[in-house]
Amino acid sequence: AQSVTQPDIHITVSEGASLELRCNYSYGATPYLFWYVQSPGQGLQLLLKYFSGDTLVQGIKGFEAEFKRSQSSFNLRKPSVHWSDAAEYFCAVGAGGFKTIFGAGTRLFVKA
Amino acid sequence: GAGVSQSPSNKVTEKGKDVELRCDPISGHTALYWYRQSLGQGLEFLIYFQGNSAPDKSGLPSDRFSAERTGGSVSTLTIQRTQQEDSAVYLCASSLVGSRTGRETQYFGPGTRLLVL
């Protein structure tokens, strides 16, 4: 069955430090992969997506993610975190049949 | 342009009552999705509408849950005889077209926070 695992429930980083949020998926075929961000009281906003081609994907707000088929991973990275990046981040896989499977989310805290 | 809107933003109800949650998708979007987000959980798919096709209801947790989409636009999610475990944030999303591959970008509304006492 398709699934998405985000191993870290929450992460705290200092402002200006680098960030990596982990995501592992289980899917038999080549997946369509997404990262969404949810700020407090807001809906989810798409950060970036991977369908095919270059495995390093650039997104909005300075985020990028790398698809690694051998590791079934799609980790999200940012070289320098800003306080406004504090939010909850969801990894998702488009698994066919109209459904998108979401991970449980990772809450990011940014300390000054 | 206007995004996906949902109403009410918050709803408090008593156990056993029925509730209706409304979603207005982005104009021109033919696909509409409902999700449930419980505390500390990811998004749980509930139901999907695509144009005039029969909806995919495979995610509805029980027969107390139903949804309809009138005129291919506004959608209403109805929960009958609410239970405390129904307390969650209910998110609606729309996309320009639906896709069996799941590759369409979904645009989310702010959600309705439901609390069942």
CSV table of C-alpha atoms in Angstrom, one decimal:
chain,number,residue,atom,x,y,z
A,1,ALA,CA,0.0,0.0,0.0
A,2,GLN,CA,1.1,3.5,-0.6
A,3,SER,CA,2.3,5.4,2.4
A,4,VAL,CA,4.3,8.5,3.3
A,5,THR,CA,6.5,8.7,6.4
A,6,GLN,CA,7.8,11.8,8.0
A,7,PRO,CA,10.0,10.5,10.8
A,8,ASP,CA,10.3,13.8,12.7
A,9,ILE,CA,7.2,15.1,14.4
A,10,HIS,CA,8.9,18.4,15.2
A,11,ILE,CA,12.3,20.0,14.5
A,12,THR,CA,13.8,23.1,16.0
A,13,VAL,CA,16.5,25.1,14.2
A,14,SER,CA,18.1,28.4,14.8
A,15,GLU,CA,17.4,31.3,12.4
A,16,GLY,CA,20.0,31.3,9.7
A,17,ALA,CA,20.8,27.6,10.1
A,18,SER,CA,20.2,25.0,7.4
A,19,LEU,CA,17.2,22.8,7.4
A,20,GLU,CA,16.4,19.3,6.2
A,21,LEU,CA,13.0,17.7,6.6
A,22,ARG,CA,12.9,14.0,5.9
A,23,CYS,CA,10.3,12.2,3.8
A,24,ASN,CA,10.1,8.5,2.8
A,25,TYR,CA,7.4,7.0,0.6
A,26,SER,CA,6.2,3.6,-0.3
A,27,TYR,CA,4.9,3.3,-3.8
A,28,GLY,CA,5.4,0.7,-6.5
A,29,ALA,CA,5.8,3.0,-9.5
A,30,THR,CA,7.4,6.3,-10.1
A,31,PRO,CA,5.6,8.6,-7.7
A,32,TYR,CA,4.5,12.2,-8.0
A,33,LEU,CA,5.9,13.9,-4.9
A,34,PHE,CA,4.9,17.1,-3.2
A,35,TRP,CA,5.8,19.3,-0.3
A,36,TYR,CA,3.2,21.5,1.2
A,37,VAL,CA,3.5,24.1,4.0
A,38,GLN,CA,0.7,25.0,6.5
A,39,SER,CA,1.1,28.2,8.5
A,40,PRO,CA,-1.0,28.6,11.6
A,41,GLY,CA,-4.7,29.1,10.7
A,42,GLN,CA,-3.9,28.8,7.0
A,43,GLY,CA,-4.6,26.2,4.4
A,44,LEU,CA,-1.8,24.2,2.8
A,45,GLN,CA,0.4,25.9,0.2
A,46,LEU,CA,2.4,24.0,-2.4
A,47,LEU,CA,6.1,24.5,-2.0
A,48,LEU,CA,7.3,22.3,-4.8
A,49,LYS,CA,6.6,19.1,-6.7
A,50,TYR,CA,8.4,16.4,-8.5
A,51,PHE,CA,7.0,14.5,-11.5
A,52,SER,CA,10.0,13.5,-13.6
A,53,GLY,CA,13.3,14.7,-14.9
A,54,ASP,CA,15.9,16.5,-12.7
A,55,THR,CA,15.8,14.9,-9.3
A,56,LEU,CA,16.6,18.2,-7.6
A,57,VAL,CA,13.5,20.4,-7.6
A,58,GLN,CA,13.4,24.1,-6.7
A,59,GLY,CA,10.4,25.5,-5.1
A,60,ILE,CA,9.1,28.8,-3.6
A,61,LYS,CA,10.5,30.6,-0.6
A,62,GLY,CA,14.0,29.2,-1.2
A,63,PHE,CA,13.2,25.6,-0.6
A,64,GLU,CA,14.4,22.6,-2.7
A,65,ALA,CA,13.9,18.9,-2.5
A,66,GLU,CA,15.8,15.9,-3.9
A,67,PHE,CA,14.2,12.7,-5.1
A,68,LYS,CA,16.3,9.7,-4.4
A,69,ARG,CA,14.7,6.6,-5.9
A,70,SER,CA,17.2,4.2,-4.2
A,71,GLN,CA,16.3,5.5,-0.8
A,72,SER,CA,12.6,6.1,-1.5
A,73,SER,CA,13.1,9.6,-0.2
A,74,PHE,CA,12.1,13.2,-1.0
A,75,ASN,CA,13.8,15.3,1.6
A,76,LEU,CA,13.1,19.1,1.8
A,77,ARG,CA,16.0,21.4,2.3
A,78,LYS,CA,16.7,25.1,2.8
A,79,PRO,CA,20.1,26.6,3.3
A,80,SER,CA,19.2,29.4,5.7
A,81,VAL,CA,16.0,29.3,7.7
A,82,HIS,CA,14.0,32.5,8.4
A,83,TRP,CA,11.7,32.9,11.4
A,84,SER,CA,8.8,33.1,9.0
A,85,ASP,CA,9.4,29.5,8.0
A,86,ALA,CA,8.0,28.3,11.2
A,87,ALA,CA,5.1,26.1,10.2
A,88,GLU,CA,4.0,22.6,9.6
A,89,TYR,CA,5.4,20.8,6.5
A,90,PHE,CA,3.7,17.9,4.8
A,91,CYS,CA,5.1,15.6,2.3
A,92,ALA,CA,2.7,13.9,-0.1
A,93,VAL,CA,2.6,11.4,-2.9
A,94,GLY,CA,0.2,11.3,-5.8
A,95,ALA,CA,-0.5,7.7,-5.8
A,96,GLY,CA,-3.1,7.4,-8.6
A,97,GLY,CA,-6.8,6.9,-8.4
A,98,PHE,CA,-7.3,10.6,-7.6
A,99,LYS,CA,-5.9,10.2,-4.2
A,100,THR,CA,-3.0,12.1,-2.7
A,101,ILE,CA,-1.4,10.4,0.4
A,102,PHE,CA,-0.1,12.8,3.0
A,103,GLY,CA,2.5,12.3,5.7
A,104,ALA,CA,1.7,13.2,9.3
A,105,GLY,CA,3.6,16.4,9.0
A,106,THR,CA,6.7,17.9,10.6
A,107,ARG,CA,6.3,21.0,12.7
A,108,LEU,CA,9.2,23.4,12.4
A,109,PHE,CA,10.2,25.7,15.2
A,110,VAL,CA,12.7,28.5,14.5
A,111,LYS,CA,14.6,30.0,17.4
A,112,ALA,CA,16.2,33.4,17.4
B,1,GLY,CA,-7.7,36.0,-7.7
B,2,ALA,CA,-9.9,34.4,-5.1
B,3,GLY,CA,-8.7,31.2,-3.6
B,4,VAL,CA,-10.7,28.3,-2.1
B,5,SER,CA,-13.0,29.5,0.7
B,6,GLN,CA,-14.6,27.5,3.4
B,7,SER,CA,-17.3,28.3,5.9
B,8,PRO,CA,-17.7,28.4,8.7
B,9,SER,CA,-14.2,28.8,9.9
B,10,ASN,CA,-15.1,27.3,13.3
B,11,LYS,CA,-18.0,25.2,14.3
B,12,VAL,CA,-18.9,24.0,17.8
B,13,THR,CA,-21.7,21.5,18.1
B,14,GLU,CA,-23.1,19.0,20.5
B,15,LYS,CA,-22.8,15.2,20.1
B,16,GLY,CA,-25.6,13.8,18.0
B,17,LYS,CA,-26.3,17.0,16.0
B,18,ASP,CA,-25.8,17.3,12.3
B,19,VAL,CA,-23.4,19.8,10.7
B,20,GLU,CA,-22.8,21.1,7.2
B,21,LEU,CA,-19.5,22.4,6.0
B,22,ARG,CA,-19.2,24.4,2.9
B,23,CYS,CA,-16.5,24.8,0.3
B,24,ASP,CA,-16.3,27.2,-2.6
B,25,PRO,CA,-13.5,26.1,-5.0
B,26,ILE,CA,-11.5,28.3,-7.2
B,27,SER,CA,-13.6,29.4,-10.2
B,28,GLY,CA,-13.0,27.1,-13.2
B,29,HIS,CA,-11.5,24.2,-11.1
B,30,THR,CA,-13.3,21.0,-12.0
B,31,ALA,CA,-11.8,18.8,-9.3
B,32,LEU,CA,-12.7,19.2,-5.6
B,33,TYR,CA,-11.4,17.2,-2.6
B,34,TRP,CA,-12.3,17.0,1.0
B,35,TYR,CA,-9.8,16.0,3.7
B,36,ARG,CA,-9.9,15.6,7.4
B,37,GLN,CA,-6.9,16.7,9.6
B,38,SER,CA,-7.0,15.4,13.1
B,39,LEU,CA,-4.7,16.7,15.8
B,40,GLY,CA,-1.2,15.4,15.2
B,41,GLN,CA,-2.3,13.5,12.1
B,42,GLY,CA,-1.7,14.0,8.4
B,43,LEU,CA,-4.5,14.7,6.0
B,44,GLU,CA,-7.0,11.9,5.6
B,45,PHE,CA,-8.7,11.8,2.2
B,46,LEU,CA,-12.4,11.8,2.4
B,47,ILE,CA,-14.0,12.3,-1.0
B,48,TYR,CA,-13.2,13.6,-4.5
B,49,PHE,CA,-15.4,15.2,-7.2
B,50,GLN,CA,-14.4,15.5,-10.8
B,51,GLY,CA,-16.8,17.4,-13.1
B,52,ASN,CA,-20.0,15.4,-13.6
B,53,SER,CA,-18.4,12.1,-12.8
B,54,ALA,CA,-19.5,10.0,-9.9
B,55,PRO,CA,-17.5,11.0,-6.8
B,56,ASP,CA,-14.8,8.8,-5.3
B,57,LYS,CA,-16.2,8.3,-1.8
B,58,SER,CA,-13.8,5.7,-0.7
B,59,GLY,CA,-12.3,7.8,2.0
B,60,LEU,CA,-15.5,8.5,3.9
B,61,PRO,CA,-15.1,6.9,7.4
B,62,SER,CA,-18.7,6.0,7.9
B,63,ASP,CA,-22.2,6.4,6.5
B,64,ARG,CA,-22.7,9.4,8.7
B,65,PHE,CA,-20.5,11.3,6.3
B,66,SER,CA,-21.8,12.5,2.9
B,67,ALA,CA,-21.0,15.2,0.5
B,68,GLU,CA,-22.5,16.8,-2.6
B,69,ARG,CA,-21.4,19.2,-5.2
B,70,THR,CA,-24.0,21.3,-6.8
B,71,GLY,CA,-23.6,22.7,-10.3
B,72,GLY,CA,-20.0,21.5,-10.4
B,73,SER,CA,-19.0,24.3,-8.1
B,74,VAL,CA,-19.9,24.6,-4.4
B,75,SER,CA,-19.6,21.5,-2.2
B,76,THR,CA,-21.2,20.7,1.1
B,77,LEU,CA,-19.8,18.1,3.5
B,78,THR,CA,-22.5,16.8,5.9
B,79,ILE,CA,-21.8,14.9,9.1
B,80,GLN,CA,-24.9,13.4,10.7
B,81,ARG,CA,-25.2,12.5,14.4
B,82,THR,CA,-21.8,13.9,15.1
B,83,GLN,CA,-19.5,12.1,17.5
B,84,GLN,CA,-16.6,13.5,19.5
B,85,GLU,CA,-14.1,11.7,17.3
B,86,ASP,CA,-15.3,13.8,14.4
B,87,SER,CA,-13.6,16.8,15.9
B,88,ALA,CA,-11.0,17.8,13.5
B,89,VAL,CA,-10.1,20.4,10.8
B,90,TYR,CA,-11.9,19.7,7.6
B,91,LEU,CA,-10.0,20.9,4.6
B,92,CYS,CA,-11.2,21.4,1.1
B,93,ALA,CA,-9.0,21.7,-2.0
B,94,SER,CA,-9.6,22.2,-5.7
B,95,SER,CA,-7.5,21.6,-8.8
B,96,LEU,CA,-7.9,22.7,-12.3
B,97,VAL,CA,-8.6,19.2,-13.5
B,98,GLY,CA,-8.6,15.9,-11.8
B,99,SER,CA,-6.0,13.3,-12.6
B,100,ARG,CA,-5.9,9.6,-12.0
B,101,THR,CA,-2.2,9.9,-11.6
B,102,GLY,CA,-2.4,12.3,-8.7
B,103,ARG,CA,-0.2,14.8,-10.3
B,104,GLU,CA,-2.4,17.8,-10.2
B,105,THR,CA,-1.6,20.6,-7.8
B,106,GLN,CA,-4.3,21.1,-5.2
B,107,TYR,CA,-5.1,24.5,-3.8
B,108,PHE,CA,-6.4,24.4,-0.3
B,109,GLY,CA,-8.9,26.4,1.7
B,110,PRO,CA,-8.2,27.5,5.3
B,111,GLY,CA,-10.3,24.8,6.7
B,112,THR,CA,-13.2,24.5,9.1
B,113,ARG,CA,-12.3,23.6,12.6
B,114,LEU,CA,-15.1,21.4,14.0
B,115,LEU,CA,-15.4,20.7,17.7
B,116,VAL,CA,-18.0,18.2,18.9
B,117,LEU,CA,-18.8,18.5,22.6
